[in-house]
Short mmCIF file of C-alpha atoms and ligand atoms in Angstrom, two decimals:
data_model
loop_
_atom_site.label_atom_id
_atom_site.label_comp_id
_atom_site.label_asym_id
_atom_site.label_seq_id
_atom_site.Cartn_x
_atom_site.Cartn_y
_atom_site.Cartn_z
CA MET A 1 0.00 0.00 0.00
CA ALA A 2 2.73 2.46 1.01
CA VAL A 3 4.62 1.96 -2.26
CA ARG A 4 1.48 2.35 -4.36
CA ALA A 5 0.44 5.44 -2.40
CA ALA A 6 3.88 6.98 -2.80
CA GLY A 7 3.67 6.54 -6.56
CA GLN A 8 0.18 7.97 -6.72
CA ILE A 9 1.04 10.95 -4.60
CA ALA A 10 4.18 11.66 -6.60
CA GLY A 11 1.77 11.59 -9.53
CA ILE A 12 -0.51 14.10 -7.84
CA CYS A 13 2.36 16.51 -7.28
CA HIS A 14 3.49 16.02 -10.88
CA LEU A 15 -0.01 16.49 -12.27
CA TYR A 16 -0.58 19.74 -10.50
CA ARG A 17 0.46 22.83 -12.37
CA SER A 18 0.18 26.16 -10.66
CA SER A 19 -1.50 29.10 -12.34
CA SER A 20 -1.51 32.82 -11.68
CA LEU A 21 -1.42 34.16 -8.13
CA GLY A 22 -3.70 37.16 -8.56
CA GLY A 23 -5.59 38.66 -5.62
CA PHE A 24 -4.89 41.66 -3.45
CA ARG A 25 -3.59 42.32 0.01
CA THR A 26 -6.33 42.87 2.55
CA LEU A 27 -6.31 44.61 5.91
CA SER A 28 -6.32 41.20 7.58
CA GLN A 29 -3.11 40.29 5.80
CA ASN A 30 -1.57 43.54 6.95
CA VAL A 31 -2.38 43.01 10.59
CA SER A 32 -1.78 39.27 10.77
CA SER A 33 0.99 37.14 9.41
CA SER A 34 -0.32 34.02 7.75
CA LYS A 35 2.79 33.35 5.73
CA HIS A 36 4.68 31.27 8.24
CA THR A 37 3.92 27.86 9.69
CA PRO A 38 2.42 28.30 13.15
CA SER A 39 5.03 27.68 15.84
CA ASN A 40 2.46 25.51 17.58
CA ALA A 41 1.97 23.30 14.49
CA PRO A 42 1.95 19.70 15.72
CA GLU A 43 2.62 18.11 12.35
CA THR A 44 5.87 16.33 11.84
CA THR A 45 6.88 13.90 9.13
CA VAL A 46 8.49 11.54 11.62
CA ASP A 47 6.76 9.41 14.20
CA HIS A 48 3.25 10.60 13.38
CA LEU A 49 0.54 8.36 14.79
CA ILE A 50 -1.45 7.93 11.57
CA TYR A 51 0.35 9.84 8.83
CA THR A 52 3.14 8.50 6.61
CA PRO A 53 5.42 10.54 4.33
CA GLU A 54 2.78 9.92 1.63
CA HIS A 55 0.17 11.71 3.72
CA PHE A 56 2.51 14.68 4.09
CA ALA A 57 3.27 14.71 0.35
CA LEU A 58 -0.47 14.82 -0.32
CA LYS A 59 -0.91 17.65 2.19
CA GLU A 60 1.92 19.60 0.57
CA SER A 61 0.36 19.35 -2.88
CA ILE A 62 -3.00 20.58 -1.50
CA LYS A 63 -1.32 23.48 0.29
CA LYS A 64 0.13 24.66 -3.03
CA ILE A 65 -3.29 24.67 -4.67
CA ILE A 66 -4.80 26.53 -1.73
CA ASP A 67 -2.06 29.17 -1.73
CA GLN A 68 -2.15 29.71 -5.48
CA GLU A 69 -5.71 29.06 -6.62
CA ILE A 70 -8.00 29.60 -3.64
CA ASN A 71 -6.76 31.89 -0.87
CA PRO A 72 -5.98 34.88 -3.12
CA HIS A 73 -9.68 34.96 -4.13
CA VAL A 74 -11.46 34.04 -0.90
CA ASP A 75 -12.32 37.61 0.14
CA GLN A 76 -13.88 38.29 -3.26
CA TRP A 77 -15.93 35.05 -3.22
CA GLU A 78 -17.07 35.69 0.35
CA ALA A 79 -18.29 39.14 -0.74
CA GLU A 80 -20.03 37.68 -3.81
CA GLY A 81 -21.75 34.93 -1.78
CA LYS A 82 -20.51 32.14 -4.04
CA PHE A 83 -17.27 30.57 -5.25
CA PRO A 84 -16.80 29.09 -8.75
CA ALA A 85 -17.33 25.45 -7.80
CA HIS A 86 -16.82 24.02 -11.29
CA ARG A 87 -13.50 25.80 -11.78
CA ILE A 88 -12.10 24.95 -8.33
CA PHE A 89 -13.36 21.35 -8.35
CA LYS A 90 -11.73 20.80 -11.75
CA ILE A 91 -8.38 21.95 -10.34
CA LEU A 92 -8.82 19.67 -7.30
CA GLY A 93 -10.05 16.83 -9.51
CA ASN A 94 -7.00 17.10 -11.76
CA ALA A 95 -4.84 16.78 -8.66
CA GLY A 96 -6.68 13.65 -7.48
CA ILE A 97 -7.92 15.32 -4.30
CA LEU A 98 -11.66 14.72 -4.78
CA GLY A 99 -11.42 10.94 -4.48
CA VAL A 100 -8.48 9.93 -2.29
CA ASN A 101 -10.36 7.02 -0.71
CA LYS A 102 -12.58 6.23 -3.69
CA PRO A 103 -12.02 3.24 -6.02
CA VAL A 104 -9.27 3.63 -8.64
CA GLU A 105 -11.71 2.26 -11.23
CA TYR A 106 -13.76 5.45 -10.90
CA GLY A 107 -10.90 7.91 -10.84
CA GLY A 108 -10.09 7.71 -7.11
CA LEU A 109 -6.73 6.98 -5.49
CA GLY A 110 -7.96 3.88 -3.64
CA LEU A 111 -6.33 4.97 -0.36
CA ASP A 112 -7.77 4.54 3.13
CA PHE A 113 -9.84 7.06 5.10
CA SER A 114 -6.79 8.48 6.92
CA TYR A 115 -5.91 10.20 3.63
CA SER A 116 -9.34 11.82 3.58
CA VAL A 117 -8.70 13.09 7.09
CA ALA A 118 -5.33 14.46 5.96
CA VAL A 119 -7.00 16.23 3.02
CA SER A 120 -9.63 17.69 5.31
CA GLU A 121 -7.02 18.94 7.80
CA GLU A 122 -5.11 20.60 4.99
CA LEU A 123 -8.25 22.25 3.59
CA GLY A 124 -8.46 23.99 6.97
CA ASN A 125 -5.78 26.31 5.57
CA ILE A 126 -8.41 27.89 3.31
CA ARG A 127 -9.22 31.28 4.81
CA CYS A 128 -12.96 30.64 5.14
CA GLY A 129 -15.19 27.73 6.14
CA GLY A 130 -17.50 27.80 3.12
CA ILE A 131 -15.17 26.41 0.47
CA PRO A 132 -13.87 23.47 2.55
CA MET A 133 -17.49 22.64 3.43
CA ALA A 134 -18.46 22.64 -0.26
CA ILE A 135 -15.51 20.35 -1.05
CA GLY A 136 -16.45 18.08 1.86
CA VAL A 137 -20.00 17.75 0.52
CA GLN A 138 -18.56 16.62 -2.82
CA THR A 139 -16.03 14.14 -1.38
CA ASP A 140 -17.44 12.84 1.89
CA MET A 141 -21.15 13.60 2.08
CA ALA A 142 -22.85 13.27 -1.34
CA THR A 143 -20.69 10.44 -2.76
CA PRO A 144 -19.76 7.78 -0.12
CA ALA A 145 -23.05 5.83 -0.41
CA LEU A 146 -22.80 5.89 -4.21
CA ALA A 147 -19.21 4.60 -4.06
CA ARG A 148 -20.21 1.80 -1.66
CA PHE A 149 -23.58 0.67 -2.93
CA GLY A 150 -24.17 2.22 -6.40
CA SER A 151 -24.33 0.20 -9.63
CA HIS A 152 -21.44 0.37 -12.10
CA GLU A 153 -23.66 2.39 -14.44
CA LEU A 154 -24.50 4.96 -11.76
CA LYS A 155 -20.89 5.22 -10.62
CA THR A 156 -19.78 5.81 -14.20
CA GLU A 157 -22.41 8.50 -14.73
CA PHE A 158 -22.14 10.35 -11.39
CA LEU A 159 -19.18 9.24 -9.27
CA LEU A 160 -16.43 9.29 -11.89
CA PRO A 161 -17.14 12.87 -13.11
CA SER A 162 -17.50 14.05 -9.49
CA ILE A 163 -14.05 12.66 -8.62
CA LEU A 164 -12.54 14.15 -11.77
CA GLY A 165 -14.11 17.52 -10.93
CA ASP A 166 -16.32 17.59 -14.02
CA LYS A 167 -19.58 17.49 -12.06
CA VAL A 168 -20.57 19.28 -8.86
CA ALA A 169 -22.58 17.20 -6.39
CA CYS A 170 -24.95 18.19 -3.59
CA LEU A 171 -26.70 16.28 -0.83
CA GLY A 172 -30.48 16.58 -0.45
CA VAL A 173 -31.45 15.27 2.98
CA SER A 174 -32.72 18.22 5.07
CA GLU A 175 -36.11 19.75 4.39
CA VAL A 176 -38.03 22.76 5.70
CA GLY A 177 -39.82 20.51 8.20
CA ALA A 178 -37.09 17.90 8.85
CA GLY A 179 -33.46 18.49 9.78
CA SER A 180 -32.43 16.74 12.98
CA ASP A 181 -35.24 14.21 12.53
CA VAL A 182 -34.24 12.81 9.13
CA SER A 183 -36.85 10.04 9.35
CA SER A 184 -39.66 12.61 9.00
CA ILE A 185 -38.75 13.93 5.53
CA MET A 186 -41.76 14.39 3.22
CA THR A 187 -40.27 14.33 -0.30
CA LYS A 188 -41.84 11.44 -2.22
CA ALA A 189 -40.60 9.39 -5.16
CA VAL A 190 -43.51 7.37 -6.54
CA ARG A 191 -42.78 4.49 -8.89
CA GLU A 192 -44.47 4.70 -12.33
CA GLY A 193 -43.23 2.00 -14.70
CA ASP A 194 -39.46 2.26 -14.90
CA GLU A 195 -39.41 5.81 -13.51
CA TYR A 196 -39.91 7.61 -10.21
CA VAL A 197 -42.01 10.76 -10.08
CA ILE A 198 -40.58 13.08 -7.42
CA ASN A 199 -42.47 15.79 -5.54
CA GLY A 200 -41.39 17.79 -2.50
CA GLY A 201 -38.44 19.99 -1.65
CA LYS A 202 -35.06 20.25 0.06
CA MET A 203 -33.67 22.96 2.31
CA TRP A 204 -30.11 24.02 3.15
CA THR A 205 -28.61 22.34 0.07
CA THR A 206 -24.89 23.19 -0.01
CA ASN A 207 -23.65 23.66 -3.63
CA GLY A 208 -27.35 23.63 -4.56
CA THR A 209 -27.35 26.52 -7.05
CA GLN A 210 -24.33 25.14 -8.93
CA ALA A 211 -24.76 21.38 -8.64
CA ASP A 212 -25.09 19.05 -11.63
CA TRP A 213 -26.63 16.27 -9.56
CA MET A 214 -28.09 15.65 -6.14
CA CYS A 215 -27.80 12.62 -3.89
CA LEU A 216 -31.46 12.81 -2.89
CA LEU A 217 -33.12 11.11 0.06
CA ALA A 218 -36.80 10.49 -0.67
CA ASN A 219 -39.64 8.30 0.56
CA THR A 220 -40.15 5.53 -1.99
CA SER A 221 -42.91 3.75 -0.07
CA ASP A 222 -45.34 4.27 2.82
CA GLY A 223 -43.59 1.71 5.05
CA PRO A 224 -41.89 2.35 8.45
CA PRO A 225 -39.81 5.59 8.33
CA HIS A 226 -36.45 3.84 8.63
CA ARG A 227 -37.18 1.41 5.82
CA ASN A 228 -39.18 3.46 3.31
CA LYS A 229 -36.44 5.77 2.06
CA SER A 230 -34.05 5.54 -0.88
CA LEU A 231 -31.06 7.51 -2.09
CA ILE A 232 -31.48 8.58 -5.71
CA CYS A 233 -28.97 10.20 -8.12
CA LEU A 234 -30.97 13.13 -9.45
CA PRO A 235 -29.64 15.26 -12.35
CA MET A 236 -30.36 18.88 -11.44
CA ASP A 237 -31.22 19.89 -15.02
CA LEU A 238 -34.33 17.68 -15.21
CA PRO A 239 -37.66 19.42 -15.90
CA GLY A 240 -39.43 20.19 -12.61
CA VAL A 241 -36.28 20.87 -10.53
CA HIS A 242 -36.57 24.46 -9.30
CA ILE A 243 -33.94 26.39 -7.34
CA ALA A 244 -36.25 28.56 -5.24
CA ARG A 245 -33.57 30.78 -3.75
CA GLN A 246 -30.03 31.10 -2.47
CA ILE A 247 -30.24 31.44 1.32
CA ASP A 248 -28.59 34.51 2.88
CA LYS A 249 -26.45 33.31 5.80
CA MET A 250 -24.45 34.87 8.66
CA GLY A 251 -21.41 32.70 7.81
CA MET A 252 -20.07 30.25 5.24
CA ARG A 253 -20.72 33.14 2.85
CA SER A 254 -18.80 31.81 -0.16
CA SER A 255 -20.73 28.53 -0.07
CA ASP A 256 -24.06 28.74 -1.88
CA THR A 257 -26.94 27.19 0.07
CA ALA A 258 -30.15 26.54 -1.84
CA GLU A 259 -33.78 25.78 -1.26
CA VAL A 260 -34.90 23.37 -4.00
CA PHE A 261 -38.37 22.22 -5.10
CA PHE A 262 -39.36 19.15 -7.11
CA ASP A 263 -42.48 19.33 -9.21
CA ASP A 264 -43.28 16.00 -10.94
CA VAL A 265 -39.61 15.33 -11.65
CA ARG A 266 -39.20 12.09 -13.59
CA VAL A 267 -36.03 10.08 -12.99
CA PRO A 268 -35.21 6.53 -14.20
CA SER A 269 -35.71 3.91 -11.47
CA LYS A 270 -32.16 2.64 -12.14
CA ASN A 271 -30.94 5.87 -10.47
CA VAL A 272 -31.64 4.41 -7.00
CA ILE A 273 -28.40 3.80 -5.11
CA GLY A 274 -28.19 0.18 -3.95
CA GLN A 275 -31.40 -1.33 -2.64
CA GLU A 276 -34.70 0.54 -2.61
CA GLY A 277 -35.76 1.24 1.01
CA MET A 278 -32.18 1.26 2.35
CA GLY A 279 -31.61 5.01 1.94
CA PHE A 280 -31.93 5.89 5.64
CA THR A 281 -29.45 3.17 6.63
CA TYR A 282 -26.97 4.18 3.89
CA GLN A 283 -27.25 7.82 5.00
CA MET A 284 -26.61 6.94 8.66
CA LEU A 285 -23.64 4.73 7.71
CA GLN A 286 -21.70 7.57 6.16
CA PHE A 287 -22.13 9.85 9.18
CA GLN A 288 -19.00 8.45 10.90
CA GLU A 289 -16.86 9.67 8.01
CA GLU A 290 -18.75 12.93 7.59
CA ARG A 291 -18.29 13.80 11.26
CA LEU A 292 -14.60 12.90 11.43
CA TRP A 293 -14.08 14.89 8.24
CA ALA A 294 -15.75 17.95 9.82
CA VAL A 295 -13.59 17.68 12.95
CA ALA A 296 -10.38 17.37 10.91
CA ASN A 297 -11.31 20.39 8.87
CA THR A 298 -11.76 22.70 11.82
CA LEU A 299 -8.54 21.71 13.65
CA THR A 300 -6.12 23.42 11.28
CA THR A 301 -8.16 26.62 11.23
CA MET A 302 -8.21 26.61 15.04
CA ASP A 303 -4.40 26.35 15.05
CA ILE A 304 -4.16 29.26 12.61
CA VAL A 305 -6.61 31.44 14.56
CA ILE A 306 -4.64 30.86 17.78
CA GLN A 307 -1.33 31.58 16.03
CA GLU A 308 -2.63 34.76 14.38
CA THR A 309 -3.99 35.89 17.74
CA ILE A 310 -0.54 35.31 19.27
CA ASP A 311 1.10 37.27 16.43
CA TYR A 312 -1.36 40.15 16.70
CA THR A 313 -1.41 40.41 20.49
CA ARG A 314 2.39 40.20 20.62
CA GLN A 315 2.74 43.39 18.56
CA ARG A 316 -0.35 45.24 19.85
CA LYS A 317 0.54 47.24 22.96
CA ILE A 318 -1.90 48.30 25.69
CA PHE A 319 -0.87 49.93 28.97
CA LYS A 320 2.73 49.95 27.69
CA MET A 321 3.00 46.23 27.11
CA PRO A 322 1.85 43.69 24.51
CA VAL A 323 -1.70 42.37 24.96
CA LEU A 324 -0.17 38.89 24.93
CA HIS A 325 1.93 39.62 28.03
CA HIS A 326 -1.19 39.88 30.18
CA GLN A 327 -1.38 36.55 31.93
CA THR A 328 -5.10 36.20 31.36
CA VAL A 329 -4.37 36.26 27.59
CA HIS A 330 -1.42 33.88 27.30
CA PHE A 331 -2.89 31.47 29.85
CA ARG A 332 -6.19 31.37 27.99
CA LEU A 333 -4.42 30.74 24.67
CA ALA A 334 -2.48 27.91 26.31
CA GLU A 335 -5.73 26.39 27.56
CA LEU A 336 -7.30 26.60 24.12
CA GLN A 337 -4.25 25.07 22.41
CA THR A 338 -4.38 22.23 24.94
CA GLU A 339 -8.02 21.56 24.05
CA VAL A 340 -7.17 21.59 20.34
CA GLU A 341 -4.46 18.99 20.97
CA LEU A 342 -6.91 16.80 22.92
CA LEU A 343 -9.40 16.99 20.06
CA ARG A 344 -6.67 16.12 17.54
CA SER A 345 -5.72 13.05 19.59
CA LEU A 346 -9.35 11.92 19.67
CA LEU A 347 -9.67 12.43 15.91
CA HIS A 348 -6.51 10.47 15.12
CA ARG A 349 -7.45 7.66 17.51
CA ALA A 350 -10.93 7.39 15.99
CA THR A 351 -9.42 7.46 12.48
CA ALA A 352 -6.88 4.74 13.33
CA LEU A 353 -9.66 2.52 14.73
CA PHE A 354 -11.96 3.26 11.78
CA ILE A 355 -9.45 2.25 9.11
CA LYS A 356 -8.99 -1.05 10.97
CA GLY A 357 -12.72 -1.67 10.46
CA ASN A 358 -14.08 -0.68 13.89
CA ASP A 359 -17.38 1.10 14.52
CA VAL A 360 -16.33 4.52 15.82
CA THR A 361 -19.79 6.11 15.96
CA LYS A 362 -19.37 6.99 19.65
CA LEU A 363 -15.90 8.52 19.25
CA ALA A 364 -16.89 10.35 16.05
CA SER A 365 -19.97 11.79 17.80
CA MET A 366 -17.86 12.86 20.79
CA ALA A 367 -15.31 14.49 18.50
CA LYS A 368 -17.99 16.33 16.53
CA LEU A 369 -19.66 17.54 19.76
CA LYS A 370 -16.35 18.75 21.15
CA ALA A 371 -15.31 20.39 17.86
CA GLY A 372 -18.47 22.49 17.73
CA ARG A 373 -18.19 23.61 21.34
CA LEU A 374 -14.46 24.26 21.23
CA ALA A 375 -14.77 26.25 17.99
CA ARG A 376 -17.34 28.50 19.65
CA GLU A 377 -15.16 29.05 22.73
CA LEU A 378 -12.01 29.53 20.72
CA GLY A 379 -13.58 31.94 18.24
CA ASP A 380 -15.08 33.98 21.05
CA SER A 381 -11.93 34.16 23.22
CA CYS A 382 -9.53 34.90 20.37
CA LEU A 383 -11.82 37.54 18.86
CA GLN A 384 -11.91 39.28 22.23
CA TYR A 385 -8.12 39.71 22.28
CA TRP A 386 -8.17 41.44 18.87
CA GLY A 387 -10.35 44.22 20.36
CA GLY A 388 -12.07 46.35 17.71
CA MET A 389 -10.01 44.69 14.96
CA GLY A 390 -11.69 41.41 15.88
CA PHE A 391 -15.07 42.98 15.20
CA THR A 392 -14.17 43.85 11.60
CA ASN A 393 -14.72 41.71 8.53
CA ASP A 394 -11.03 42.04 7.68
CA VAL A 395 -9.61 39.38 9.97
CA LEU A 396 -9.81 35.60 9.92
CA VAL A 397 -10.92 35.40 13.54
CA SER A 398 -14.25 37.14 12.87
CA ARG A 399 -14.92 34.95 9.84
CA PHE A 400 -14.07 31.87 11.92
CA TYR A 401 -16.38 33.11 14.69
CA ARG A 402 -19.29 33.24 12.19
CA ASP A 403 -18.47 30.21 10.05
CA SER A 404 -17.65 27.77 12.82
CA ARG A 405 -20.98 28.38 14.56
CA LEU A 406 -22.42 25.93 12.06
CA ILE A 407 -20.44 22.98 13.45
CA SER A 408 -22.80 22.69 16.43
CA ILE A 409 -25.84 22.69 14.09
CA GLY A 410 -25.06 21.04 10.73
CA GLY A 411 -24.51 17.32 10.12
CA GLY A 412 -26.26 16.52 13.40
CA ALA A 413 -26.67 19.19 16.08
CA ASP A 414 -24.86 18.96 19.44
CA GLU A 415 -28.00 17.52 21.03
CA VAL A 416 -28.16 14.79 18.38
CA MET A 417 -24.51 13.93 19.19
CA LEU A 418 -25.36 13.83 22.90
CA GLY A 419 -28.27 11.47 22.17
CA ILE A 420 -25.95 9.08 20.28
CA ILE A 421 -23.33 9.18 23.04
CA CYS A 422 -26.04 8.49 25.65
CA LYS A 423 -27.23 5.52 23.60
CA TYR A 424 -23.72 4.05 23.74
CA MET A 425 -23.56 4.83 27.47
CA ASP A 426 -26.96 3.16 27.94
CA THR A 427 -28.26 6.16 29.86
CA LEU A 428 -31.35 6.98 27.77
CA PRO A 429 -34.70 6.35 29.50
CA LYS A 430 -36.16 3.10 28.13
C1 LIG B 1 -25.08 26.40 5.99
C2 LIG B 1 -25.79 25.09 6.06
C3 LIG B 1 -25.47 24.09 5.14
C4 LIG B 1 -26.16 22.88 5.16
N1 LIG B 1 -25.91 21.95 4.16
C5 LIG B 1 -26.73 20.86 4.06
C6 LIG B 1 -26.64 19.99 2.93
O1 LIG B 1 -25.80 20.16 2.04
N2 LIG B 1 -27.51 18.98 2.84
C7 LIG B 1 -28.44 18.72 3.81
O2 LIG B 1 -29.18 17.76 3.67
N3 LIG B 1 -28.54 19.52 4.90
C8 LIG B 1 -27.72 20.58 5.03
N4 LIG B 1 -27.83 21.43 6.12
C9 LIG B 1 -28.86 21.15 7.12
C10 LIG B 1 -28.33 20.77 8.48
O3 LIG B 1 -27.83 19.46 8.47
C11 LIG B 1 -29.50 20.99 9.45
O4 LIG B 1 -29.60 22.38 9.62
C12 LIG B 1 -29.30 20.30 10.78
O5 LIG B 1 -29.40 18.92 10.62
C13 LIG B 1 -30.33 20.78 11.82
O6 LIG B 1 -31.61 20.67 11.29
P1 LIG B 1 -32.62 21.93 11.39
O7 LIG B 1 -31.91 23.11 10.88
O8 LIG B 1 -33.88 21.54 10.71
O9 LIG B 1 -32.86 22.14 12.92
P2 LIG B 1 -33.99 21.39 13.78
O10 LIG B 1 -34.05 19.96 13.43
O11 LIG B 1 -35.24 22.20 13.71
O12 LIG B 1 -33.38 21.51 15.24
C14 LIG B 1 -33.34 22.75 15.94
C15 LIG B 1 -32.53 22.60 17.19
O13 LIG B 1 -33.14 21.66 18.03
C16 LIG B 1 -32.18 21.11 18.90
N5 LIG B 1 -32.30 19.63 18.92
C17 LIG B 1 -32.16 18.77 17.91
N6 LIG B 1 -32.33 17.50 18.34
C18 LIG B 1 -32.55 17.58 19.68
C19 LIG B 1 -32.80 16.62 20.70
N7 LIG B 1 -32.81 15.31 20.43
N8 LIG B 1 -32.99 17.07 21.96
C20 LIG B 1 -32.96 18.37 22.25
N9 LIG B 1 -32.75 19.32 21.33
C21 LIG B 1 -32.56 18.94 20.06
C22 LIG B 1 -30.80 21.51 18.35
O14 LIG B 1 -30.27 22.53 19.15
C23 LIG B 1 -31.13 22.02 16.97
O15 LIG B 1 -30.21 22.99 16.52
C24 LIG B 1 -27.12 22.63 6.16
C25 LIG B 1 -27.42 23.62 7.09
C26 LIG B 1 -26.79 24.84 7.04
C27 LIG B 1 -27.18 25.89 8.03
#
């Protein structure tokens, strides 16, 4: 495996060709130094618990793309409320980054999930949460069930172009009336001959205004709510698919979030992923990966926010000394960094167990719960130490404060995580 991975990753680095730098220098770049590796960076190429030199080579190639193709434009895309998903996904697809743990047959690198975690951690270097989230939807939320259970025909039509970056995917689970309680979705797909006729709607669809296809969860029968749902590959250009609006959000600004309606949309019955009626189970299965991915993604940004806060408070003087030299500030930053390290250990332990085939639902739920809460604490404390600068839209800390608020809500709210943990602890009332 290591030899094959090394060859593939050398290939990734070879494949990638940088393009123009572009962009402009913002106030945030003037007041904070993002050019150096944080002194608190834990990553090392020797003796890492789960990463090999191949993981680090992969991370390095992603960092180059981020520095050259994404970060110079983030402020503009945040202001515009959308990033060019097709253009960016094509660049990532060319570099092999959209399918590191997907089958080689469909354009993936065939590596294990630890490489996905490494990719996610590295994407945390993007200077906003919206773009990594959009990439995560493509790689670890809309496509895992298709890769595992889809027919060869479906994988050829939808998975392969998504891994190559030729198609943008979205995930249609949540609805206006059903978010935390996925079993109560109302969208129906009624069988008519060799087609399904779909009616209903989806809410909060990341990538929704740009997507070429949706991994749609719909009720395909009137049976019990956990056994009446199917996942369906739905081309977004079919007659009857309406993008009602792009939702205006407090954070994740560069990620487009759509409300979508289906009005008698006809889709071939062969577009069902795996077995009809298994959609709820398939959706729940991929949550372990989705949650670990989300935790990995926030860790790097937390490191950067702490480091930029150190840099800023070291040079900003109040009462004749740097803000950082006040004990309440450097002690608090030390506490936060300690919590980040604890979370990283939990993530890497859960990842190591997962790639050995263990069920890590409990650890993944704990990590996701902790990530959401820590991000809120960290964003709030660090922003405070920037004073008025922290309250501007020009610094990463304020963007992190807004973007990371979603972690406690999306992909299973904190309370949903607590419910799962309680189930494993056998503490729920019978
Ligand atoms: C920016 C953004 C992007 C998103 N992207 C997608 C996407 O691409 N695809 C998709 O399908 N969905 C997406 N979502 C939806 C997201 O997964 C849901 O918002 C989330 O599951 C919560 O559902 P809800 O918003 O309906 O809140 P509700 O289900 O109404 O819950 C409201 C609150 O109730 C509380 N709660 C929940 N369960 C319990 C409980 N058991 N006990 C006590 N309190 C509880 C929680 O505090 C929760 O926040 C996205 C959401 C946002 C905001």
